[in-house]
CSV table of C-alpha atoms and ligand atoms in Angstrom, one decimal:
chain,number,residue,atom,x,y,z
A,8,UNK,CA,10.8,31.5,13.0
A,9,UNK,CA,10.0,29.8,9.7
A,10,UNK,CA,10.0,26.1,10.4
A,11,UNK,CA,13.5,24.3,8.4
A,12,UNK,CA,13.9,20.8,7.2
A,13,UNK,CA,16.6,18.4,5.6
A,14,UNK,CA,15.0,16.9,2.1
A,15,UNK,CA,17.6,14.7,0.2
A,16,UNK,CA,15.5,14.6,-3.1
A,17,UNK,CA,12.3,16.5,-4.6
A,18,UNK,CA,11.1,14.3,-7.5
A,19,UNK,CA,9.0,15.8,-10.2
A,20,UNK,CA,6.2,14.6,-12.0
A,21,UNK,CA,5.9,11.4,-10.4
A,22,UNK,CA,2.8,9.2,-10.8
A,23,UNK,CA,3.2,6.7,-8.0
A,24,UNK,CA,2.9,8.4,-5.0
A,25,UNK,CA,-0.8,9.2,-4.7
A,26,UNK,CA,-3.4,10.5,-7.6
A,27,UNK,CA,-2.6,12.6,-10.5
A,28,UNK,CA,1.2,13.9,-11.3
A,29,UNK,CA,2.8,15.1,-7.9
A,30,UNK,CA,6.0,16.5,-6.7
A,31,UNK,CA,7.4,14.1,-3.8
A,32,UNK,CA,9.1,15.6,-1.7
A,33,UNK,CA,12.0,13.2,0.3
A,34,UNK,CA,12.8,13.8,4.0
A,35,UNK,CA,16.2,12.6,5.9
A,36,UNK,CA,15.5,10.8,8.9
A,37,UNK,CA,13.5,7.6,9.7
A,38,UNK,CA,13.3,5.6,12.9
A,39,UNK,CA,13.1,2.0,11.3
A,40,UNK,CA,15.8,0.0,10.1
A,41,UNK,CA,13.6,-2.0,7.6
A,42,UNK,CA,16.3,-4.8,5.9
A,43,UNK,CA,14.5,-3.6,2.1
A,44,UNK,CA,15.1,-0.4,2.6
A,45,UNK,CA,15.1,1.2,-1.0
A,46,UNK,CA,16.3,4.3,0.6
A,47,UNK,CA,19.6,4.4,2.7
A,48,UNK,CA,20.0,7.8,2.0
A,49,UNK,CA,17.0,9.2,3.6
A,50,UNK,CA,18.1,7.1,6.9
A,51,UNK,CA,20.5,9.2,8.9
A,52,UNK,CA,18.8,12.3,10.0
A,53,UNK,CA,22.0,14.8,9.2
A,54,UNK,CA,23.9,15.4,5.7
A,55,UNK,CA,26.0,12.4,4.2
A,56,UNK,CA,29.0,12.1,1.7
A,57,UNK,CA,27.5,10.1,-1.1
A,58,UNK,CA,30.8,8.6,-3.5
A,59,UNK,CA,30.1,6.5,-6.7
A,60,UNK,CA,33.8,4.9,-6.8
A,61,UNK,CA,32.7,4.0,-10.4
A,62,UNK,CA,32.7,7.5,-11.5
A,63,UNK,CA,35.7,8.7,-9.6
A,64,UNK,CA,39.0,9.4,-12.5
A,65,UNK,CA,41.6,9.0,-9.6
A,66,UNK,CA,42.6,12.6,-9.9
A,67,UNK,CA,43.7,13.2,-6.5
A,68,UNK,CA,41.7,16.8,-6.6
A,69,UNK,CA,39.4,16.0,-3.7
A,70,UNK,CA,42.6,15.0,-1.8
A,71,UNK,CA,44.1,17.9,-2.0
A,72,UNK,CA,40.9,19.9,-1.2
A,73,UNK,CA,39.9,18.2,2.1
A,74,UNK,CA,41.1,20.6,5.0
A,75,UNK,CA,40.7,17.5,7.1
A,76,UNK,CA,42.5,15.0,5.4
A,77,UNK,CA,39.9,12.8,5.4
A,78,UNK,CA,40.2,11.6,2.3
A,79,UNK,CA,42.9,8.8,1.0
A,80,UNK,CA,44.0,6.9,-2.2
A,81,UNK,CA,45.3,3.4,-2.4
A,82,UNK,CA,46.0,2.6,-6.3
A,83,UNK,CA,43.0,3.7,-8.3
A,84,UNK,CA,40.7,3.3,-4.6
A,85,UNK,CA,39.5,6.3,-2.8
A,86,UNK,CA,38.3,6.5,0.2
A,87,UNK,CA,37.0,8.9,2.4
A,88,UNK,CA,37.4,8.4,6.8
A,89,UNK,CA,33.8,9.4,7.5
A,90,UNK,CA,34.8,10.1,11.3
A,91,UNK,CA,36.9,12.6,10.4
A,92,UNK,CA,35.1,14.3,7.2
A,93,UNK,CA,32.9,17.6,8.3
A,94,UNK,CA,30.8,17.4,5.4
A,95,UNK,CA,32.4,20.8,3.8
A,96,UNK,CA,31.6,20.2,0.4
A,97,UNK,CA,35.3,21.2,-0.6
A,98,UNK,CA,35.8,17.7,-2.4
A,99,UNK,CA,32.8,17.9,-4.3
A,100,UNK,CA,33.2,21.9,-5.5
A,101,UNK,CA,36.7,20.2,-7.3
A,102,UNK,CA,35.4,16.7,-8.1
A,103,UNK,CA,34.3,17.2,-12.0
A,104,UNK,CA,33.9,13.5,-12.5
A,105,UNK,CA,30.6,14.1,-10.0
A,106,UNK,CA,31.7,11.2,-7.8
A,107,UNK,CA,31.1,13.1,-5.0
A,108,UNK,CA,27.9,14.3,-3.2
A,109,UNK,CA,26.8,15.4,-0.4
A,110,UNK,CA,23.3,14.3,0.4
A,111,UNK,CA,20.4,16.3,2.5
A,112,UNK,CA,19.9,19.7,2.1
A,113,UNK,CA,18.4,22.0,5.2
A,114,UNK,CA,15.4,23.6,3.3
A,115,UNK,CA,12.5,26.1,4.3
A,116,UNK,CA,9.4,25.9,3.8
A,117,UNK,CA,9.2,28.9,1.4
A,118,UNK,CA,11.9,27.4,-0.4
A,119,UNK,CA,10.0,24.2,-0.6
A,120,UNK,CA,6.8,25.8,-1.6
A,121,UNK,CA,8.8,27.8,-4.6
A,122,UNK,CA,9.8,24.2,-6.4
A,123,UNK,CA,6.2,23.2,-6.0
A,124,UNK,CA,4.6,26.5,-7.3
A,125,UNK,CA,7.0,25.5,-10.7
A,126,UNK,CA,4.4,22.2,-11.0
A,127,UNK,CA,1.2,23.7,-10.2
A,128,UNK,CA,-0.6,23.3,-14.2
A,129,UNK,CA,0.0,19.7,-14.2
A,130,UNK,CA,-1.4,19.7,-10.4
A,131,UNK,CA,-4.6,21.1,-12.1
A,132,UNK,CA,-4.3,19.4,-15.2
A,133,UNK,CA,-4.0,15.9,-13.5
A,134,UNK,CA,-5.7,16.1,-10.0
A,135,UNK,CA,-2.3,15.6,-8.7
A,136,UNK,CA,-0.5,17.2,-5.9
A,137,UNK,CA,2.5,16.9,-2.7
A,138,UNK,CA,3.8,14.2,-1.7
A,139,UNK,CA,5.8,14.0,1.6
A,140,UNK,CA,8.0,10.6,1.9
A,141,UNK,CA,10.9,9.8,3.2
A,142,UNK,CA,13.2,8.4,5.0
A,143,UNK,CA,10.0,9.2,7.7
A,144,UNK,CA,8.5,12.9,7.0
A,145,UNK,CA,7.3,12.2,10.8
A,146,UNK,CA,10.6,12.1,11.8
A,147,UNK,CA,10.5,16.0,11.4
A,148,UNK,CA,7.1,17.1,12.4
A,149,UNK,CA,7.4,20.8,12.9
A,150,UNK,CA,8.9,21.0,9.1
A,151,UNK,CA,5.8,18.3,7.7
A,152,UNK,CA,3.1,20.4,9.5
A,153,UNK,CA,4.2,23.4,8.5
A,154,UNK,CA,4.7,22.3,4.9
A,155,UNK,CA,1.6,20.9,4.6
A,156,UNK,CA,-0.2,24.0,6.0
A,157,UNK,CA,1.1,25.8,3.7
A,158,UNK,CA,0.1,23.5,0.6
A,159,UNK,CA,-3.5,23.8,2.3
A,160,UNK,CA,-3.5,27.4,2.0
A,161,UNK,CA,-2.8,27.0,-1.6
A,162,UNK,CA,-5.6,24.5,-1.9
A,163,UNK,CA,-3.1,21.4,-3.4
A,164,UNK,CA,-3.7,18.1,-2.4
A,165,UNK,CA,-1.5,16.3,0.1
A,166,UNK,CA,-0.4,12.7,0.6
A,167,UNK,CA,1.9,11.6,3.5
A,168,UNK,CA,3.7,8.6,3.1
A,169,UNK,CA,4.4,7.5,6.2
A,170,UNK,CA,5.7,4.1,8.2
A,171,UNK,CA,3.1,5.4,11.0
A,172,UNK,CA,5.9,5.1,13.8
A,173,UNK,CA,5.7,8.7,15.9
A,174,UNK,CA,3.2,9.3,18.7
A,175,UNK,CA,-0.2,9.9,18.1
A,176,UNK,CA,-0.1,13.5,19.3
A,177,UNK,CA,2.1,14.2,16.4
A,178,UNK,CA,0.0,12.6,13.9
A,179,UNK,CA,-3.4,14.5,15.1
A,180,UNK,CA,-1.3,17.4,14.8
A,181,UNK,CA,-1.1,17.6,11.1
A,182,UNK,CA,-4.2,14.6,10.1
A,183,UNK,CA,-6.1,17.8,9.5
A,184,UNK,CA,-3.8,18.9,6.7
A,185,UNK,CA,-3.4,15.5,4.7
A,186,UNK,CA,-5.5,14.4,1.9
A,187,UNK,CA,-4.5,11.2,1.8
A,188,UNK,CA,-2.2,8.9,4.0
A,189,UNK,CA,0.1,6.1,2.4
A,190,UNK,CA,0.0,3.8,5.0
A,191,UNK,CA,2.9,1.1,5.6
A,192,UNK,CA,2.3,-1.9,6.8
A,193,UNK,CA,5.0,-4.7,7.0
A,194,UNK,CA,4.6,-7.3,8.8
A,195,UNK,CA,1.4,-8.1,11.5
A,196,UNK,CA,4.0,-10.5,14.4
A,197,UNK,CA,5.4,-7.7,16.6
A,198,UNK,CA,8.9,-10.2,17.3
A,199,UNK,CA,9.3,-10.5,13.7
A,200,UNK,CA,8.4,-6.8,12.9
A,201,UNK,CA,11.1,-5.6,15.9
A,202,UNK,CA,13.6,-8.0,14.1
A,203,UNK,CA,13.4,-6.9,10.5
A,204,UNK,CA,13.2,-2.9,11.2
A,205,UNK,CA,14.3,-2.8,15.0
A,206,UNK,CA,10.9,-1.2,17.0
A,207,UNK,CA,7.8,-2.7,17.8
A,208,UNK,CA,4.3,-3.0,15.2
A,209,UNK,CA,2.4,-1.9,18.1
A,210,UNK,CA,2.4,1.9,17.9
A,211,UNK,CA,2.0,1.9,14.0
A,212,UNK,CA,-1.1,-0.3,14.4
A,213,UNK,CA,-2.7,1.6,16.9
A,214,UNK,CA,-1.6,4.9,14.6
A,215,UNK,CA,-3.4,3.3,12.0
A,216,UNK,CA,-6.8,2.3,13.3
A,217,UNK,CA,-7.2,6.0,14.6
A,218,UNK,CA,-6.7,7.2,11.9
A,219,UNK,CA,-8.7,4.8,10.1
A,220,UNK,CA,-11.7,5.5,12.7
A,221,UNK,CA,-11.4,9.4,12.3
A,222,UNK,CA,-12.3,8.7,8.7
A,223,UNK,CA,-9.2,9.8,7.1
A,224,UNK,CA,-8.2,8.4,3.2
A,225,UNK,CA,-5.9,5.8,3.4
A,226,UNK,CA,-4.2,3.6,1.1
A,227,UNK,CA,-2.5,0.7,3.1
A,228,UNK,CA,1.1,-0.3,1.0
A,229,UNK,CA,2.7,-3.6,1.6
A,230,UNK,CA,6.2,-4.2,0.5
A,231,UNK,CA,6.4,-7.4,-0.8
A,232,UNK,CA,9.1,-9.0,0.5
A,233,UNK,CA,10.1,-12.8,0.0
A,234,UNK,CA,10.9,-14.3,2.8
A,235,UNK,CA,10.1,-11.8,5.2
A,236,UNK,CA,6.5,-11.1,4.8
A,237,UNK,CA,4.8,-13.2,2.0
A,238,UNK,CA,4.0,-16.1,3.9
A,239,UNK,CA,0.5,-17.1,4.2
A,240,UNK,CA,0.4,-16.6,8.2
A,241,UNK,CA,1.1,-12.9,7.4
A,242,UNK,CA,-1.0,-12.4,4.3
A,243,UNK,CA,-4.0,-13.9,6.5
A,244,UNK,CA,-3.1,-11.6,9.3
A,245,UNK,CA,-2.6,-8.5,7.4
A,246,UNK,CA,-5.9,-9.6,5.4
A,247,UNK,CA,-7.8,-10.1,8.5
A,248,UNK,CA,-6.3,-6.5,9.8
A,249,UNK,CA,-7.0,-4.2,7.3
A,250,UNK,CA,-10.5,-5.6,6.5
A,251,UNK,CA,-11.3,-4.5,10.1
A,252,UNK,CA,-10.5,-0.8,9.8
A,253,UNK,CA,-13.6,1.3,9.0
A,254,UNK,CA,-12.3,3.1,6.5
A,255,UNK,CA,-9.7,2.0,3.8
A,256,UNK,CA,-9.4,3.7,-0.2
A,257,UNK,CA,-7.4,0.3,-0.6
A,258,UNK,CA,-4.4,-1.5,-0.3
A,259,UNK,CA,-0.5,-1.7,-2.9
A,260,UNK,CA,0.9,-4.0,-3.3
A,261,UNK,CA,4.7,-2.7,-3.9
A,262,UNK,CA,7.0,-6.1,-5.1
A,263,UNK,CA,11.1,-6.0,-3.9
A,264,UNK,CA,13.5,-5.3,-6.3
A,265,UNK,CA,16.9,-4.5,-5.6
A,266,UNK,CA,17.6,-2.0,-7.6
A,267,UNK,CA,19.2,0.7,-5.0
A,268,UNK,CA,21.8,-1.9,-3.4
A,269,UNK,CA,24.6,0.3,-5.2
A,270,UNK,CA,23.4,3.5,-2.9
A,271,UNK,CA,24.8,1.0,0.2
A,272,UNK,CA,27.8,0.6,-1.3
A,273,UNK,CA,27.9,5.2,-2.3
A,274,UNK,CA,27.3,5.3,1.9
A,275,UNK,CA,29.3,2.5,2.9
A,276,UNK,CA,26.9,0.8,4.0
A,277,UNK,CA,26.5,-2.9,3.8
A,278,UNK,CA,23.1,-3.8,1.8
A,279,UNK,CA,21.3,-6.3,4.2
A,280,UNK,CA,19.1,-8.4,2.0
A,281,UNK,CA,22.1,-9.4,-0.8
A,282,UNK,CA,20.3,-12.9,-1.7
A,283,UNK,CA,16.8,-11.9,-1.4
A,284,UNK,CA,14.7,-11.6,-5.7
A,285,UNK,CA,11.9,-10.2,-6.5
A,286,UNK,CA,9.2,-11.8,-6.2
A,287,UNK,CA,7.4,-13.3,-9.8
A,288,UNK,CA,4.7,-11.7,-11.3
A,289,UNK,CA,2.7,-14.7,-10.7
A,290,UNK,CA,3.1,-14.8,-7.0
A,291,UNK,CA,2.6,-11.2,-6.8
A,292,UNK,CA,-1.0,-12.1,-8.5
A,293,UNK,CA,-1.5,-14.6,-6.4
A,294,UNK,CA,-1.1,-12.5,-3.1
A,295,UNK,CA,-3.3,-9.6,-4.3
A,296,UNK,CA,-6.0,-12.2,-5.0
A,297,UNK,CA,-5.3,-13.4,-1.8
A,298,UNK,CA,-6.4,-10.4,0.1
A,299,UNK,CA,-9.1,-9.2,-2.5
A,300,UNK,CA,-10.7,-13.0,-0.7
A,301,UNK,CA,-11.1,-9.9,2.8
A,302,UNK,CA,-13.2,-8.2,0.7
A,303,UNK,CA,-10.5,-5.6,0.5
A,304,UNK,CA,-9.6,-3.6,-3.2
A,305,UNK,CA,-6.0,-4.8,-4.2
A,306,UNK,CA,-3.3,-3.5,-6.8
A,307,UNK,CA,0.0,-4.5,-7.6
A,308,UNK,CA,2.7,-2.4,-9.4
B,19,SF4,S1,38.1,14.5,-7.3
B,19,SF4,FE1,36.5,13.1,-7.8
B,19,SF4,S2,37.4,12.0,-9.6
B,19,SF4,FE2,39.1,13.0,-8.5
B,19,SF4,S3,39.9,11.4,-7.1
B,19,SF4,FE3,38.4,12.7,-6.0
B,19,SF4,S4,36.4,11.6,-6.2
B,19,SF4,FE4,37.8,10.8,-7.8
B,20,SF4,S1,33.2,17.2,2.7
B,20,SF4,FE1,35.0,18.4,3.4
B,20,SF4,S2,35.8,17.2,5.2
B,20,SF4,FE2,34.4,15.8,4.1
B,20,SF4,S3,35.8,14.7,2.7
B,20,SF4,FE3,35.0,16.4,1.6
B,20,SF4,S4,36.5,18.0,1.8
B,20,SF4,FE4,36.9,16.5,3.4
């Protein structure tokens, strides 16, 4: 049987996520809990009401269309009792103010493949290519091996995009098919890396200096985090890391912002890091000269 996934976004013609113009393809489901995550839809492994209350007209429709009364209004507030909601869709076929979503989508590969053939020219044009991200693709490795298979029979580049957290037999199961890994790396302490995403550095590590001795293409990506990960004891140590490997393309710098705190609010989800700026440009200069001092190629978005 034809290997089935759930992808909650496929983003065309996007230039950040390895070379050229690619189509990324998002994947529910991650095993971390990282405090910055940018993604809180791509979390939870299953569908998920999404509902922008800033949007919603107060109509009542979706009331009236939930077979399990899940839904309820209190003035001009709607909410909806997640425990009870079945993910139907009823609410959002009669929501026309599109304050209503359900997130995730189980797709197949075929499907996949068909909204990638659409982008092929600029693939060729641009040295581009597919993108897997997430949430964490690995979190679904039938679906990502067979995905990427596929996009190697069509001879398109592959990045994977990846927080390197799933056993190692999984990752030498599809390393073959990859082009180019996007490597994560968050913070080098193993008691501060359990505390800001819940599981241990160790197994990412490890993930990543096999790969990095089988001679694969990586790109290592920091996310910048102040306070959490750009103090000097961690710069030196991820410096001192990464210079090691035997193989690295280079290492991202990718500064905080804060920008998806309103999807927390669409999940009901409390955004965990509600104090925490970006970082300045000038610190953000100042850390990729930092780690260019390893000897090691740095950019900064
Ligand atoms: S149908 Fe949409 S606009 Fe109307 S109350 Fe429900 S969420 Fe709000
Ligand atoms: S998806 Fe279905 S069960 Fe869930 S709130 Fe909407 S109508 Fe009710």
């Amino acid at each position: 049987m034809e290997a089935e996934g759930i992808v909650f976004d496929i983003r065309r013609f996007s230039i950040h996520d390895g070379p050229g113009i690619r189509t990324t393809e998002f994947l529910k489901g991650c095993p971390l809990r990282c405090r910055w995550c940018h993604n809180p839809e791509g979390l939870n492994p299953g569908l998920e009401m999404m509902f922008w209350p800033r949007r919603c007209l107060g109509c009542g429709a979706c009331l009236l269309a939930c077979p399990q009364g899940a839904i309820s209004q209190n003035g001009s507030t709607v909410s909806t009792d997640r425990s009870k909601c079945t993910l139907c869709g009823e609410c959002v076929a009669v929501c026309y103010a599109e304050a209503r979503q359900i997130v995730g989508r189980r797709m197949s590969v075929a499907q996949v493949m068909a909204e990638v053939a659409r982008d092929l020219p600029f693939y060729d044009e641009s040295g581009g290519g597919v993108t897997l991200s997430g949430g964490e693709p690995l979190a679904q490795p039938d679906f990502v091996r067979a995905l990427l298979r596929a996009c190697k029979k069509k001879g398109i580049h592959t990045a994977l995009d990846t927080c390197g957290f799933a056993a190692w037999e999984v990752l030498d199961s599809i390393r073959e098919y990859v082009d180019l890994f996007l490597y994560d790396l968050k913070l080098m302490d193993d008691a501060r890396h359990r505390q800001c995403t819940g599981v241990s550095n160790a197994l990412i590590l490890s993930n990543l200096q096999a790969l990095s001795r089988c001679g694969h293409a990586i790109v290592i990506r920091i996310p910048l985090i102040p306070g959490i990960n750009d103090d000097e004891d961690n710069l030196r140590q991820t410096g001192v890391f990464a210079a090691a490997l035997p193989h690295l393309l280079r290492v991202d710098l990718l500064p905080y912002h804060s920008m998806s705190s309103d999807k927390y609010s669409r999940l009901d989800m409390t955004y965990p890091l509600p104090a925490t700026r970006p970082p300045s440009a000038e610190r953000v200069a100042e850390i990729a000269q930092m780690l260019r001092e390893f000897g090691l190629e740095v950019t900064a978005r």
